[in-house]
Amino acid sequence: MKTIGAKRWTLALLALFLGTAALYSCQAGGPSAGMGDAASAVYVAPGEYDEFYAFMSGGFSGNVTVYGLPSGRLLRTVPVFSQFPENGWGYSEETKGMLETSWGFIPWDDAHHPQLSQTEGVTDGRWLFINANNTPRVARIDLTTFETDEILEVPNSAGNHASPFITENTEYVVASTRFSVPIPQRDMPISEYKGNFQGTISFIRGDDPGNMDVAFQIVVPGYNYDLSNAGRKASAGWAFLTTYNTEEAHTLLEVNASRHDKDFIAAVHWKRAETCVAEGAGRDMPAEYIHNHMGPGRLTRSETKRSVKVLEPSDCPDMVFFLPTPKSPHGVDVDPSGEYIAAGGKLAAVIPVHSFTKMLQAIEARDYETVVDGIPVLRYEAVLAGEVKEPGLGPLHTEFDDQGFGYTSMFISSEIVKWKLGTWEVVDRAPAYYSIGHLMIPGGDSGQPWGKYAVALNKITKDRYLPTGPELAHAAQLYDITGDRLRLLLDFPTQGEPHYAQALPAHILMDRQARIFPLEENAHPHATPGEGAARVERSGNVVRVYMTTIRTHFSPDNIEGIRLGDTVYFHVTNLEQDWDVPHGFAMMGARNAELLVMPGETRTLKWVPTRVGVYPFYCTDFCSALHQEMQGYVRVSPAGSDVALSYSTGATD
Ligand code: K7E
Ligand code: CUA
């Protein structure tokens, strides 16, 4: 909130207003009492700010969306694994490279799990990471620009779902395979899956912007690795991952991967793995994967990597252990103290919670049930802290508040269940509309939750919104969790399918926002530092337009001497140095998106003219009173024409 005083005042006024409204609606047989109260709890008056930034995964949109809480207002869409015509992301020459992979240009993915960076287990607001499920990648978004800054492809992976989960100082981003595959990939019968397909758990360096890389990969049995969470405090140095399909079935998994009474949580001692790697364990395996980074000049640099460090559990004893966990677990979540590890067994009748201390004791005592593929399986009873009994149906994911409570999403019974750490008793439950997947409490997966709100991220909305054809809005729901009972405050639609989300207090980010890119630091090779340098240059069939924008004109504006057969690059530099003054650039007939150029930045639109004539370009962003005057023409002549290259500029400098 900008000012607490003003906020209170507004709330008081609103309460008065809503009180009156409630009176009327009661008389009219309207909504039940109490909702007016909820409305005031989420009302952010015009000119006021929200209290939290929330980052929602866009699921199959490939994007991240940024919302304010408690209002549920959409503030921003951040394209990550997608092209986004609104700002030319993935269309401009500078940003296309971010979508390069070893398979080529892939402008789509399925992004599930945003993760904020942490320092000593506390959300610090430097970066947001998110996974690409389908063509395995991990992205880092810079939270001073709200722009994707880096994308690393993950080799030896298929279905990068247990990803990205960060360690408590962002040392590593942990990313694991959902689908086991032949490693290395080879031509073999699918029927020989069992014993031949494998999974990998990748530890990606996370705290060195521009240098994300796979530090090492642990090869694990051919299960499905579903979700992950890193240890903290007591359990720092460990990471926990759920598995299903420990049956190693390869067909009709709904039956064949549900036979075992218990699957596993894999507990990975990554500190130990680090030591093994430092001592020379593991091997360098050939692998081709691409690293993309928004480098100097705000141009993507793509680099192909050719090898990855691979570690087998047998290379490094005491690195991986299995904790039996009922039954096809989905989520795994570590409480703020780092002691408790809660799992969500999709088909389980309880929520099992393991004890980190008991796990260490069992390891110390070598209290193994068995050993599979060189990995010790601890006894369930030896590591169990407790079970939340009769929680509901279909537990998936757990978040924690700062008062010692866990909150678990129950997919099948469609509710949030609140339970107490230590006694494991259910203390409250609240319905979610409908079929909740993840839930999110700001900081609720870190060492420091801000336990004011919980957000339910629902899979199905049915009747909650105005119908919009066959596809309905996906939805989030906001609950107040400060009292004994969860209180539903707000429904709000989301973009794409929201899986997980993250949030943090607004003050952590507000004051660090980049407002401009300083012109004098613009290192783009085709930047135009001032209007005097605006020009058009031909080199064979390639024409480069060094264009500037400033309120309210382009330089150059009219261009002649372009011919069919040319490839034209408009390198547009926005000379503005004021906050919130981007200019847009759109060229008629360009088979491309617009550019939206931030102050001090250079962005490039590639255009191959296909018709003779005179065609306009214009500014797409309403930048000033004379925005509509911000336009120009390009004359396109036939191939071989002798029309000379010429242009007009508004240069006075
Ligand atoms: Cu939707 Cu985390 Cu991909 Cu559970 S996952 S719901
Ligand atoms: Cu520049 Cu509108």
GROMACS .gro file of C-alpha atoms and ligand atoms in nm, residues 583 619 621-623 627 630, ligand 2:
model
    9
  583HIS     CA    1   0.757   0.373  -2.902
  619CYS     CA    2   0.416   0.401  -3.411
  621ASP     CA    3   0.210   0.293  -2.881
  622PHE     CA    4   0.008   0.604  -2.805
  623CYS     CA    5   0.306   0.806  -2.689
  627HIS     CA    6   0.130   1.003  -3.171
  630MET     CA    7   0.436   0.940  -3.590
  655CUA    CU1    8   0.561   0.698  -3.064
  655CUA    CU2    9   0.334   0.673  -3.066
   0.00000   0.00000   0.00000
